[in-house]
Amino acid sequence: MTCVDLFAGCGGLSLGLKQAGFKVELAVEKSPMAAETYYHNFIRPVDDPEEWHAFHEDLSVEEQADAGLVVRELEAVLGSERIISRLREADIDLVAGGPPCQGFSLAGRRDPHDKRNQLPWQFLSFVASTNPKAVIIENVSGFRNDFRKHGARSPFEELRIALAETGHGYAVQPMLLNAVHFGIPQHRPRVFLVGLRSDLATKANISVTAETWDSSLDSPDVSLIGQRPALAPQRSHFEDELAHRHLTVADAIADLVENGCDTKGSPSQYAMEMKSDSRFLVGIERRVDRPNDLSNHVRRQHSDLVERRFRLYQYFRDAGMRPGVLALPLREDKSTYWVRQSLLDAISNVQYPVRSGDGTVVARNQRALMRLIGRLATKKHSQRALAWEKPAPTIVSLPDDYVHPSSPRVPTVRELARFQSFPDAFEFRSKETTGAHRRKFEVPQYTQVGNAVPPRLGCALGSQLIDILNSSIKVARRNQKATAVA
C-alpha cells in the first residue's frame, strides 16, 4: 500500500502509516526546520548542515520529489505536471495530512484570494488530481464548532461535504479520536475525516454517517462492535480495563534518568517499546540508546524564582488546588482585603511544611506561603504540574505550559515525544525553541513535537484502512472471476 503525506511536519503521521504497512511515496512540508527532522529520520541522516541546505535550497521541486520529500508549499507540487502524473500513474492508495482549515468554507471555492481557504482547497485539488483510494484529514477538535453561528455549518462539516464531492466522490466518515484510547499516554482529542473512494465503498459495502463518531463511545464488549463505523479504528485502551488501561505519565517517562538515579522503578512495557523500536528510521546503526545519551533530552535551566513557582505547582497538584491561586494577587478589580481573604480561603486546608514533588520544602508556615504566592503571582493559567498516575494533557507547541511531575523544570523534548509515542530512535532536528515573534515562521523542536500526529494513532488509522482496502480488492477480484465465468 502506498501513501502521500501532505503538511507532513516532522513526520508523526508518516511514521504511523509506515508502522501500519504503508510505503510513503512522497511527503510535503514547507518548513525547513520541520522538514529537516523528516529528512533526517526517513530520507538520509543529516551529518553535514551544508548538505541539508543544498537539498532544500538548491534542488528543484521535481528533484526533491524524486528523493521523497518536497520542502515547498503544496502549490509548488500542484504546479508540477511531472509529479502529479507520476503519482496518478502510481495509483496511490492514500493521501493524508492536516491542512489548516479553521476558516474553511465551500463559498471559498468562488474566492481564490481568501487565504483561509487556499490550503484545504489545494489539498482537495491534490486528491482530485491523484485519485487516491482513501483520504485522511486531521485537525484540532475545536474545528468542529468554529464559526458555527445561527445554524450555519461549521468548517468541519463544510470540509466533509467538499471531500465527499471531490474527484469521483468519497464516502466520508467524520470522527473524534482521543489518542489515549489508542495506547498513547496523553489525552489528545482530534477530529478526522476519513474517506474511501465511492466505487470502493460500494464494492466493499462500506457505509458512513454524517454524525461524528467519538472514540470514547467504543467498548471492549464484542457484542457492541457493530456500532463503530467501518472506517473508524478500534479503540484499544480503556480507563477501567486493567489489562488495557489508559497509559500514564509514569508509563511514558518514569524510566528516564533524573538527577543521576531512577526515580520510579523499572521501565514500563510502553517505555521499553519506545526504547527498542527503530523500524522505518534511517541511520539507526549510529544512534546510541543508552538512557544518558538520549537525543533531545536536554533539561532546560530556569531561574530560582521560576523553579520555586514550579515546585508550588507540584504542591497545588498534590493538594488538589487550582494553579489559578497564583493569579489572585493580580486581581486589580478587587480590593486588597478581598485578595487576602481569598488567598486565606484557598490555603485554609494546607498542611505545613509545604513540600514539592521531590520533597523539597517550599514554605514552612502560612506567612511564608502567603509571601511566596505574592512573589510568584502570574496571570498564566495554562501552567500546571503533570501527575505521574494520569495521562498527560494535550501536548502543545509551547514548552512552558507543563511542569515535570517531580523536578522543577519543563519537560524535555524527548519526554514530550514519549507522550506523543515517538520512539527514542526518532531524532528531532533544528533548534529547541524560539522567541514569541518568530513563532509565526519558525518550527523548532518543541513545536514539531506539539504539532505532530502521534505515530500510534496514525498506525491505528492506517491499519484500519489497509484492512478495508485489502477487503475491497478481494471483493473486486471475486466479482471479476464471477463475471469471467458467466
GROMACS .gro file of C-alpha atoms in nm:
model
  486
    1MET     CA    1   0.000   0.000   0.000
    2THR     CA    2   0.128   0.347  -0.090
    3CYS     CA    3   0.053   0.690   0.052
    4VAL     CA    4   0.136   1.060   0.032
    5ASP     CA    5   0.168   1.278   0.344
    6LEU     CA    6   0.082   1.645   0.289
    7PHE     CA    7   0.160   1.909   0.555
    8ALA     CA    8   0.381   1.635   0.696
    9GLY     CA    9   0.554   1.831   0.973
   10CYS     CA   10   0.829   1.630   1.139
   11GLY     CA   11   0.673   1.300   1.026
   12GLY     CA   12   0.449   1.166   1.304
   13LEU     CA   13   0.170   1.058   1.069
   14SER     CA   14   0.419   0.920   0.816
   15LEU     CA   15   0.582   0.706   1.084
   16GLY     CA   16   0.245   0.572   1.199
   17LEU     CA   17   0.138   0.491   0.844
   18LYS     CA   18   0.469   0.313   0.786
   19GLN     CA   19   0.412   0.111   1.103
   20ALA     CA   20   0.069   0.015   0.968
   21GLY     CA   21   0.220  -0.111   0.643
   22PHE     CA   22   0.209   0.185   0.405
   23LYS     CA   23   0.500   0.296   0.190
   24VAL     CA   24   0.526   0.677   0.188
   25GLU     CA   25   0.589   0.775  -0.174
   26LEU     CA   26   0.604   1.148  -0.105
   27ALA     CA   27   0.588   1.392   0.186
   28VAL     CA   28   0.536   1.767   0.151
   29GLU     CA   29   0.633   2.014   0.426
   30LYS     CA   30   0.702   2.384   0.373
   31SER     CA   31   0.902   2.447   0.696
   32PRO     CA   32   1.275   2.376   0.650
   33MET     CA   33   1.304   2.320   1.027
   34ALA     CA   34   1.035   2.050   1.047
   35ALA     CA   35   1.139   1.910   0.709
   36GLU     CA   36   1.496   1.864   0.832
   37THR     CA   37   1.367   1.632   1.105
   38TYR     CA   38   1.165   1.440   0.845
   39TYR     CA   39   1.463   1.413   0.610
   40HIS     CA   40   1.698   1.307   0.891
   41ASN     CA   41   1.473   1.022   1.005
   42PHE     CA   42   1.327   0.895   0.677
   43ILE     CA   43   1.549   1.001   0.386
   44ARG     CA   44   1.912   1.039   0.493
   45PRO     CA   45   2.082   1.126   0.825
   46VAL     CA   46   2.187   1.491   0.831
   47ASP     CA   47   2.557   1.488   0.918
   48ASP     CA   48   2.651   1.798   0.721
   49PRO     CA   49   2.431   2.109   0.756
   50GLU     CA   50   2.552   2.222   0.414
   51GLU     CA   51   2.416   1.903   0.258
   52TRP     CA   52   2.072   1.971   0.405
   53HIS     CA   53   2.088   2.336   0.298
   54ALA     CA   54   2.172   2.230  -0.056
   55PHE     CA   55   1.878   1.988  -0.061
   56HIS     CA   56   1.607   2.231   0.043
   57GLU     CA   57   1.753   2.543  -0.119
   58ASP     CA   58   1.912   2.429  -0.444
   59LEU     CA   59   1.713   2.129  -0.572
   60SER     CA   60   1.406   2.176  -0.789
   61VAL     CA   61   1.068   2.060  -0.665
   62GLU     CA   62   1.089   1.761  -0.901
   63GLU     CA   63   1.435   1.664  -0.774
   64GLN     CA   64   1.312   1.684  -0.415
   65ALA     CA   65   1.008   1.473  -0.503
   66ASP     CA   66   1.235   1.208  -0.651
   67ALA     CA   67   1.402   1.184  -0.308
   68GLY     CA   68   1.063   1.154  -0.133
   69LEU     CA   69   1.036   1.494   0.038
   70VAL     CA   70   0.934   1.831  -0.106
   71VAL     CA   71   1.029   2.132   0.108
   72ARG     CA   72   0.788   2.374  -0.054
   73GLU     CA   73   0.429   2.490  -0.038
   74LEU     CA   74   0.180   2.234  -0.168
   75GLU     CA   75   0.106   2.478  -0.450
   76ALA     CA   76   0.451   2.406  -0.595
   77VAL     CA   77   0.370   2.034  -0.616
   78LEU     CA   78   0.034   2.102  -0.779
   79GLY     CA   79   0.218   2.311  -1.037
   80SER     CA   80   0.441   2.021  -1.139
   81GLU     CA   81   0.268   1.808  -1.400
   82ARG     CA   82   0.553   1.557  -1.380
   83ILE     CA   83   0.498   1.491  -1.008
   84ILE     CA   84   0.119   1.475  -1.035
   85SER     CA   85   0.134   1.246  -1.340
   86ARG     CA   86   0.377   1.011  -1.167
   87LEU     CA   87   0.155   0.985  -0.859
   88ARG     CA   88  -0.158   0.939  -1.069
   89GLU     CA   89   0.006   0.658  -1.264
   90ALA     CA   90   0.128   0.501  -0.939
   91ASP     CA   91  -0.236   0.454  -0.832
   92ILE     CA   92  -0.175   0.593  -0.481
   93ASP     CA   93  -0.376   0.419  -0.210
   94LEU     CA   94  -0.392   0.701   0.045
   95VAL     CA   95  -0.346   1.078   0.067
   96ALA     CA   96  -0.323   1.204   0.425
   97GLY     CA   97  -0.248   1.530   0.601
   98GLY     CA   98  -0.362   1.812   0.824
   99PRO     CA   99  -0.420   2.130   0.621
  100PRO     CA  100  -0.509   2.438   0.830
  101CYS     CA  101  -0.887   2.456   0.790
  102GLN     CA  102  -1.022   2.689   1.062
  103GLY     CA  103  -1.176   2.934   0.814
  104PHE     CA  104  -1.275   2.680   0.552
  105SER     CA  105  -1.596   2.743   0.360
  106LEU     CA  106  -1.750   2.597   0.048
  107ALA     CA  107  -1.801   2.956  -0.062
  108GLY     CA  108  -1.423   2.991  -0.070
  109ARG     CA  109  -1.418   2.797  -0.394
  110ARG     CA  110  -1.556   3.114  -0.551
  111ASP     CA  111  -1.296   3.335  -0.381
  112PRO     CA  112  -0.941   3.215  -0.456
  113HIS     CA  113  -0.798   3.514  -0.268
  114ASP     CA  114  -0.942   3.402   0.067
  115LYS     CA  115  -0.624   3.273   0.237
  116ARG     CA  116  -0.824   3.075   0.493
  117ASN     CA  117  -0.945   2.855   0.210
  118GLN     CA  118  -0.638   2.819  -0.009
  119LEU     CA  119  -0.464   2.533   0.172
  120PRO     CA  120  -0.763   2.298   0.220
  121TRP     CA  121  -0.870   2.361  -0.141
  122GLN     CA  122  -0.515   2.281  -0.253
  123PHE     CA  123  -0.534   1.958  -0.051
  124LEU     CA  124  -0.863   1.868  -0.220
  125SER     CA  125  -0.720   1.963  -0.558
  126PHE     CA  126  -0.432   1.722  -0.496
  127VAL     CA  127  -0.683   1.449  -0.409
  128ALA     CA  128  -0.883   1.518  -0.725
  129SER     CA  129  -0.565   1.510  -0.937
  130THR     CA  130  -0.421   1.186  -0.795
  131ASN     CA  131  -0.748   0.997  -0.731
  132PRO     CA  132  -0.632   0.800  -0.422
  133LYS     CA  133  -0.839   0.514  -0.288
  134ALA     CA  134  -0.858   0.671   0.059
  135VAL     CA  135  -0.808   1.008   0.229
  136ILE     CA  136  -0.730   1.114   0.588
  137ILE     CA  137  -0.766   1.476   0.704
  138GLU     CA  138  -0.669   1.568   1.062
  139ASN     CA  139  -0.741   1.883   1.264
  140VAL     CA  140  -0.789   2.013   1.618
  141SER     CA  141  -1.112   1.913   1.793
  142GLY     CA  142  -1.242   2.272   1.823
  143PHE     CA  143  -1.256   2.281   1.444
  144ARG     CA  144  -1.597   2.108   1.467
  145ASN     CA  145  -1.754   2.414   1.628
  146ASP     CA  146  -1.557   2.711   1.493
  147PHE     CA  147  -1.769   2.980   1.328
  148ARG     CA  148  -2.093   2.787   1.384
  149LYS     CA  149  -2.349   3.068   1.407
  150HIS     CA  150  -2.722   3.090   1.351
  151GLY     CA  151  -2.743   2.732   1.228
  152ALA     CA  152  -2.465   2.767   0.971
  153ARG     CA  153  -2.245   2.465   0.907
  154SER     CA  154  -1.906   2.451   1.080
  155PRO     CA  155  -1.586   2.444   0.870
  156PHE     CA  156  -1.556   2.074   0.963
  157GLU     CA  157  -1.896   1.996   0.812
  158GLU     CA  158  -1.817   2.210   0.508
  159LEU     CA  159  -1.492   2.020   0.453
  160ARG     CA  160  -1.669   1.684   0.491
  161ILE     CA  161  -1.911   1.781   0.216
  162ALA     CA  162  -1.632   1.912  -0.006
  163LEU     CA  163  -1.429   1.591   0.030
  164ALA     CA  164  -1.735   1.379  -0.045
  165GLU     CA  165  -1.775   1.570  -0.372
  166THR     CA  166  -1.406   1.567  -0.469
  167GLY     CA  167  -1.300   1.378  -0.781
  168HIS     CA  168  -1.518   1.072  -0.836
  169GLY     CA  169  -1.657   1.112  -0.484
  170TYR     CA  170  -1.574   0.971  -0.141
  171ALA     CA  171  -1.769   0.806   0.138
  172VAL     CA  172  -1.654   1.022   0.431
  173GLN     CA  173  -1.672   0.933   0.799
  174PRO     CA  174  -1.614   1.219   1.047
  175MET     CA  175  -1.464   1.107   1.377
  176LEU     CA  176  -1.332   1.242   1.705
  177LEU     CA  177  -1.042   1.029   1.825
  178ASN     CA  178  -0.863   1.067   2.159
  179ALA     CA  179  -0.502   0.947   2.149
  180VAL     CA  180  -0.532   0.799   2.500
  181HIS     CA  181  -0.780   0.543   2.361
  182PHE     CA  182  -0.512   0.403   2.130
  183GLY     CA  183  -0.223   0.325   2.365
  184ILE     CA  184  -0.077   0.677   2.384
  185PRO     CA  185  -0.015   0.829   2.732
  186GLN     CA  186  -0.188   1.157   2.651
  187HIS     CA  187  -0.540   1.298   2.633
  188ARG     CA  188  -0.535   1.440   2.282
  189PRO     CA  189  -0.877   1.470   2.113
  190ARG     CA  190  -0.851   1.541   1.741
  191VAL     CA  191  -1.105   1.534   1.460
  192PHE     CA  192  -1.051   1.331   1.145
  193LEU     CA  193  -1.224   1.294   0.814
  194VAL     CA  194  -1.156   0.950   0.670
  195GLY     CA  195  -1.277   0.897   0.317
  196LEU     CA  196  -1.296   0.587   0.099
  197ARG     CA  197  -1.343   0.634  -0.274
  198SER     CA  198  -1.709   0.582  -0.359
  199ASP     CA  199  -1.655   0.296  -0.604
  200LEU     CA  200  -1.457   0.101  -0.344
  201ALA     CA  201  -1.704   0.181  -0.067
  202THR     CA  202  -1.983   0.040  -0.281
  203LYS     CA  203  -1.790  -0.277  -0.364
  204ALA     CA  204  -1.691  -0.335   0.000
  205ASN     CA  205  -2.038  -0.242   0.127
  206ILE     CA  206  -1.892   0.034   0.347
  207SER     CA  207  -2.143   0.281   0.487
  208VAL     CA  208  -2.073   0.610   0.665
  209THR     CA  209  -2.268   0.851   0.883
  210ALA     CA  210  -2.279   1.230   0.881
  211GLU     CA  211  -2.260   1.216   1.261
  212THR     CA  212  -1.912   1.238   1.410
  213TRP     CA  213  -1.802   0.908   1.566
  214ASP     CA  214  -1.644   0.958   1.910
  215SER     CA  215  -1.383   0.702   2.019
  216SER     CA  216  -1.499   0.744   2.381
  217LEU     CA  217  -1.816   0.557   2.278
  218ASP     CA  218  -1.620   0.247   2.178
  219SER     CA  219  -1.635  -0.057   2.405
  220PRO     CA  220  -1.431  -0.373   2.467
  221ASP     CA  221  -1.763  -0.560   2.458
  222VAL     CA  222  -1.752  -0.755   2.131
  223SER     CA  223  -2.131  -0.751   2.112
  224LEU     CA  224  -2.117  -0.372   2.062
  225ILE     CA  225  -1.851  -0.368   1.789
  226GLY     CA  226  -2.113  -0.325   1.517
  227GLN     CA  227  -2.189   0.024   1.647
  228ARG     CA  228  -1.848   0.152   1.536
  229PRO     CA  229  -1.839   0.289   1.178
  230ALA     CA  230  -1.640   0.072   0.939
  231LEU     CA  231  -1.375   0.339   0.871
  232ALA     CA  232  -1.312   0.414   1.240
  233PRO     CA  233  -1.016   0.242   1.410
  234GLN     CA  234  -1.094   0.016   1.705
  235ARG     CA  235  -1.020   0.159   2.047
  236SER     CA  236  -0.753  -0.045   2.227
  237HIS     CA  237  -0.723   0.113   2.576
  238PHE     CA  238  -0.987   0.185   2.839
  239GLU     CA  239  -0.995   0.370   3.170
  240ASP     CA  240  -1.127   0.076   3.371
  241GLU     CA  241  -0.970  -0.218   3.186
  242LEU     CA  242  -0.674  -0.348   3.389
  243ALA     CA  243  -0.511  -0.537   3.102
  244HIS     CA  244  -0.550  -0.248   2.857
  245ARG     CA  245  -0.575   0.055   3.084
  246HIS     CA  246  -0.500   0.412   2.982
  247LEU     CA  247  -0.126   0.477   2.985
  248THR     CA  248   0.010   0.741   3.221
  249VAL     CA  249   0.290   0.993   3.257
  250ALA     CA  250   0.475   0.734   3.465
  251ASP     CA  251   0.442   0.475   3.188
  252ALA     CA  252   0.590   0.725   2.945
  253ILE     CA  253   0.884   0.887   3.124
  254ALA     CA  254   0.944   0.734   3.470
  255ASP     CA  255   1.240   0.533   3.337
  256LEU     CA  256   1.429   0.841   3.220
  257VAL     CA  257   1.722   0.925   3.443
  258GLU     CA  258   1.669   1.221   3.674
  259ASN     CA  259   1.949   1.361   3.889
  260GLY     CA  260   2.158   1.050   3.833
  261CYS     CA  261   1.908   0.797   3.963
  262ASP     CA  262   1.599   0.608   3.851
  263THR     CA  263   1.302   0.792   4.002
  264LYS     CA  264   1.015   0.549   3.952
  265GLY     CA  265   1.144   0.194   3.916
  266SER     CA  266   1.188  -0.031   3.615
  267PRO     CA  267   1.066   0.075   3.269
  268SER     CA  268   0.706   0.011   3.173
  269GLN     CA  269   0.619  -0.204   2.872
  270TYR     CA  270   0.544   0.118   2.683
  271ALA     CA  271   0.883   0.269   2.772
  272MET     CA  272   1.063  -0.047   2.662
  273GLU     CA  273   0.881  -0.030   2.330
  274MET     CA  274   0.984   0.334   2.287
  275LYS     CA  275   1.345   0.240   2.366
  276SER     CA  276   1.365  -0.052   2.125
  277ASP     CA  277   1.151   0.049   1.826
  278SER     CA  278   1.368   0.172   1.540
  279ARG     CA  279   1.164   0.041   1.247
  280PHE     CA  280   1.144   0.254   0.932
  281LEU     CA  281   1.407   0.504   1.053
  282VAL     CA  282   1.737   0.556   0.870
  283GLY     CA  283   2.083   0.580   1.026
  284ILE     CA  284   1.987   0.375   1.332
  285GLU     CA  285   2.317   0.188   1.348
  286ARG     CA  286   2.490   0.510   1.460
  287ARG     CA  287   2.241   0.605   1.728
  288VAL     CA  288   2.315   0.520   2.088
  289ASP     CA  289   2.022   0.403   2.301
  290ARG     CA  290   2.178   0.432   2.649
  291PRO     CA  291   1.948   0.649   2.868
  292ASN     CA  292   2.220   0.904   2.944
  293ASP     CA  293   2.277   0.957   2.572
  294LEU     CA  294   1.915   1.002   2.466
  295SER     CA  295   1.878   1.253   2.187
  296ASN     CA  296   1.666   1.561   2.257
  297HIS     CA  297   1.675   1.500   2.634
  298VAL     CA  298   1.827   1.834   2.736
  299ARG     CA  299   1.691   1.969   3.065
  300ARG     CA  300   1.614   2.338   3.043
  301GLN     CA  301   1.762   2.574   3.301
  302HIS     CA  302   1.532   2.804   3.498
  303SER     CA  303   1.585   3.088   3.742
  304ASP     CA  304   1.547   3.025   4.113
  305LEU     CA  305   1.216   3.214   4.113
  306VAL     CA  306   1.075   3.004   3.827
  307GLU     CA  307   1.186   2.683   3.997
  308ARG     CA  308   1.005   2.790   4.313
  309ARG     CA  309   0.689   2.856   4.111
  310PHE     CA  310   0.717   2.511   3.952
  311ARG     CA  311   0.757   2.349   4.295
  312LEU     CA  312   0.448   2.532   4.412
  313TYR     CA  313   0.253   2.399   4.111
  314GLN     CA  314   0.360   2.049   4.212
  315TYR     CA  315   0.226   2.108   4.562
  316PHE     CA  316  -0.101   2.251   4.425
  317ARG     CA  317  -0.141   1.933   4.220
  318ASP     CA  318  -0.085   1.706   4.520
  319ALA     CA  319  -0.316   1.914   4.741
  320GLY     CA  320  -0.592   1.930   4.479
  321MET     CA  321  -0.560   2.309   4.447
  322ARG     CA  322  -0.604   2.504   4.124
  323PRO     CA  323  -0.293   2.675   3.980
  324GLY     CA  324  -0.514   2.983   3.940
  325VAL     CA  325  -0.439   3.066   4.304
  326LEU     CA  326  -0.128   3.243   4.175
  327ALA     CA  327  -0.345   3.486   3.979
  328LEU     CA  328  -0.534   3.612   4.285
  329PRO     CA  329  -0.273   3.873   4.393
  330LEU     CA  330  -0.301   4.032   4.045
  331ARG     CA  331  -0.677   4.093   4.060
  332GLU     CA  332  -0.684   4.470   4.005
  333ASP     CA  333  -1.063   4.470   4.008
  334LYS     CA  334  -1.069   4.356   4.372
  335SER     CA  335  -0.969   4.519   4.699
  336THR     CA  336  -0.659   4.423   4.893
  337TYR     CA  337  -0.885   4.284   5.165
  338TRP     CA  338  -1.073   4.065   4.912
  339VAL     CA  339  -0.747   3.931   4.770
  340ARG     CA  340  -0.610   3.848   5.115
  341GLN     CA  341  -0.928   3.672   5.226
  342SER     CA  342  -0.947   3.478   4.901
  343LEU     CA  343  -0.589   3.360   4.945
  344LEU     CA  344  -0.653   3.260   5.306
  345ASP     CA  345  -0.961   3.064   5.196
  346ALA     CA  346  -0.764   2.894   4.918
  347ILE     CA  347  -0.489   2.774   5.151
  348SER     CA  348  -0.705   2.709   5.459
  349ASN     CA  349  -0.652   2.332   5.445
  350VAL     CA  350  -0.280   2.338   5.373
  351GLN     CA  351  -0.062   2.115   5.590
  352TYR     CA  352   0.280   2.259   5.678
  353PRO     CA  353   0.556   2.243   5.582
  354VAL     CA  354   0.458   2.262   5.216
  355ARG     CA  355   0.667   2.021   5.004
  356SER     CA  356   0.706   1.991   4.627
  357GLY     CA  357   0.705   1.675   4.415
  358ASP     CA  358   1.062   1.579   4.509
  359GLY     CA  359   1.017   1.654   4.880
  360THR     CA  360   1.176   2.000   4.880
  361VAL     CA  361   1.028   2.232   5.145
  362VAL     CA  362   0.850   2.519   4.966
  363ALA     CA  363   0.704   2.702   5.268
  364ARG     CA  364   0.727   2.623   5.640
  365ASN     CA  365   0.420   2.814   5.756
  366GLN     CA  366   0.121   3.016   5.639
  367ARG     CA  367   0.302   3.350   5.643
  368ALA     CA  368   0.583   3.211   5.426
  369LEU     CA  369   0.332   3.062   5.183
  370MET     CA  370   0.134   3.388   5.153
  371ARG     CA  371   0.456   3.578   5.089
  372LEU     CA  372   0.566   3.322   4.830
  373ILE     CA  373   0.235   3.336   4.643
  374GLY     CA  374   0.268   3.713   4.628
  375ARG     CA  375   0.618   3.687   4.480
  376LEU     CA  376   0.525   3.418   4.229
  377ALA     CA  377   0.195   3.571   4.116
  378THR     CA  378   0.119   3.520   3.746
  379LYS     CA  379  -0.182   3.551   3.517
  380LYS     CA  380  -0.072   3.248   3.317
  381HIS     CA  381  -0.348   2.992   3.370
  382SER     CA  382  -0.223   2.716   3.141
  383GLN     CA  383   0.078   2.612   3.351
  384ARG     CA  384   0.031   2.301   3.561
  385ALA     CA  385   0.238   2.017   3.703
  386LEU     CA  386   0.198   1.678   3.537
  387ALA     CA  387   0.077   1.389   3.755
  388TRP     CA  388   0.261   1.057   3.745
  389GLU     CA  389  -0.056   0.849   3.776
  390LYS     CA  390  -0.257   1.019   3.499
  391PRO     CA  391  -0.224   1.050   3.121
  392ALA     CA  392  -0.060   1.374   3.011
  393PRO     CA  393  -0.288   1.654   2.892
  394THR     CA  394  -0.270   1.758   2.527
  395ILE     CA  395   0.090   1.833   2.432
  396VAL     CA  396   0.113   2.176   2.274
  397SER     CA  397   0.384   2.367   2.092
  398LEU     CA  398   0.490   2.585   2.388
  399PRO     CA  399   0.746   2.425   2.622
  400ASP     CA  400   0.643   2.610   2.939
  401ASP     CA  401   0.280   2.502   2.971
  402TYR     CA  402   0.362   2.190   3.172
  403VAL     CA  403   0.592   2.116   3.463
  404HIS     CA  404   0.770   1.784   3.521
  405PRO     CA  405   0.593   1.572   3.788
  406SER     CA  406   0.879   1.586   4.039
  407SER     CA  407   1.154   1.817   3.908
  408PRO     CA  408   1.121   2.197   3.896
  409ARG     CA  409   1.151   2.226   3.518
  410VAL     CA  410   0.954   2.193   3.198
  411PRO     CA  411   0.965   1.853   3.022
  412THR     CA  412   1.240   1.790   2.770
  413VAL     CA  413   1.169   1.744   2.401
  414ARG     CA  414   1.228   1.370   2.446
  415GLU     CA  415   0.978   1.347   2.732
  416LEU     CA  416   0.712   1.520   2.524
  417ALA     CA  417   0.799   1.291   2.233
  418ARG     CA  418   0.734   0.993   2.462
  419PHE     CA  419   0.388   1.137   2.539
  420GLN     CA  420   0.332   1.151   2.161
  421SER     CA  421   0.452   0.789   2.104
  422PHE     CA  422   0.765   0.880   1.910
  423PRO     CA  423   1.029   0.609   1.966
  424ASP     CA  424   1.360   0.720   2.119
  425ALA     CA  425   1.539   0.647   1.791
  426PHE     CA  426   1.344   0.930   1.626
  427GLU     CA  427   1.565   1.240   1.644
  428PHE     CA  428   1.433   1.595   1.626
  429ARG     CA  429   1.646   1.848   1.441
  430SER     CA  430   1.689   2.227   1.434
  431LYS     CA  431   1.687   2.445   1.748
  432GLU     CA  432   1.485   2.354   2.056
  433THR     CA  433   1.265   2.661   2.088
  434THR     CA  434   1.224   3.014   1.959
  435GLY     CA  435   1.110   3.361   2.061
  436ALA     CA  436   0.749   3.473   2.050
  437HIS     CA  437   0.791   3.698   1.745
  438ARG     CA  438   0.947   3.412   1.547
  439ARG     CA  439   0.678   3.152   1.616
  440LYS     CA  440   0.483   3.258   1.308
  441PHE     CA  441   0.751   3.129   1.073
  442GLU     CA  442   0.986   2.906   1.275
  443VAL     CA  443   0.911   2.546   1.375
  444PRO     CA  444   1.162   2.441   1.644
  445GLN     CA  445   1.175   2.102   1.814
  446TYR     CA  446   0.912   2.171   2.082
  447THR     CA  447   0.670   2.294   1.814
  448GLN     CA  448   0.744   1.996   1.591
  449VAL     CA  449   0.650   1.757   1.872
  450GLY     CA  450   0.341   1.952   1.976
  451ASN     CA  451   0.205   1.978   1.621
  452ALA     CA  452   0.258   1.612   1.528
  453VAL     CA  453   0.002   1.338   1.485
  454PRO     CA  454   0.102   1.068   1.737
  455PRO     CA  455   0.254   0.782   1.536
  456ARG     CA  456   0.049   0.519   1.721
  457LEU     CA  457  -0.273   0.698   1.628
  458GLY     CA  458  -0.158   0.718   1.267
  459CYS     CA  459  -0.085   0.346   1.282
  460ALA     CA  460  -0.437   0.270   1.411
  461LEU     CA  461  -0.595   0.472   1.131
  462GLY     CA  462  -0.365   0.322   0.870
  463SER     CA  463  -0.421  -0.036   0.986
  464GLN     CA  464  -0.798   0.005   0.962
  465LEU     CA  465  -0.772   0.141   0.609
  466ILE     CA  466  -0.535  -0.134   0.496
  467ASP     CA  467  -0.783  -0.398   0.616
  468ILE     CA  468  -1.065  -0.227   0.427
  469LEU     CA  469  -0.861  -0.173   0.110
  470ASN     CA  470  -0.748  -0.535   0.109
  471SER     CA  471  -1.108  -0.644   0.159
  472SER     CA  472  -1.229  -0.428  -0.131
  473ILE     CA  473  -0.956  -0.569  -0.355
  474LYS     CA  474  -1.065  -0.925  -0.272
  475VAL     CA  475  -1.427  -0.838  -0.345
  476ALA     CA  476  -1.329  -0.686  -0.679
  477ARG     CA  477  -1.130  -0.997  -0.774
  478ARG     CA  478  -1.419  -1.226  -0.682
  479ASN     CA  479  -1.653  -1.018  -0.894
  480GLN     CA  480  -1.412  -1.030  -1.187
  481LYS     CA  481  -1.389  -1.409  -1.162
  482ALA     CA  482  -1.765  -1.440  -1.140
  483THR     CA  483  -1.806  -1.220  -1.447
  484ALA     CA  484  -1.545  -1.421  -1.639
  485VAL     CA  485  -1.717  -1.749  -1.555
  486ALA     CA  486  -2.054  -1.612  -1.657
   0.00000   0.00000   0.00000
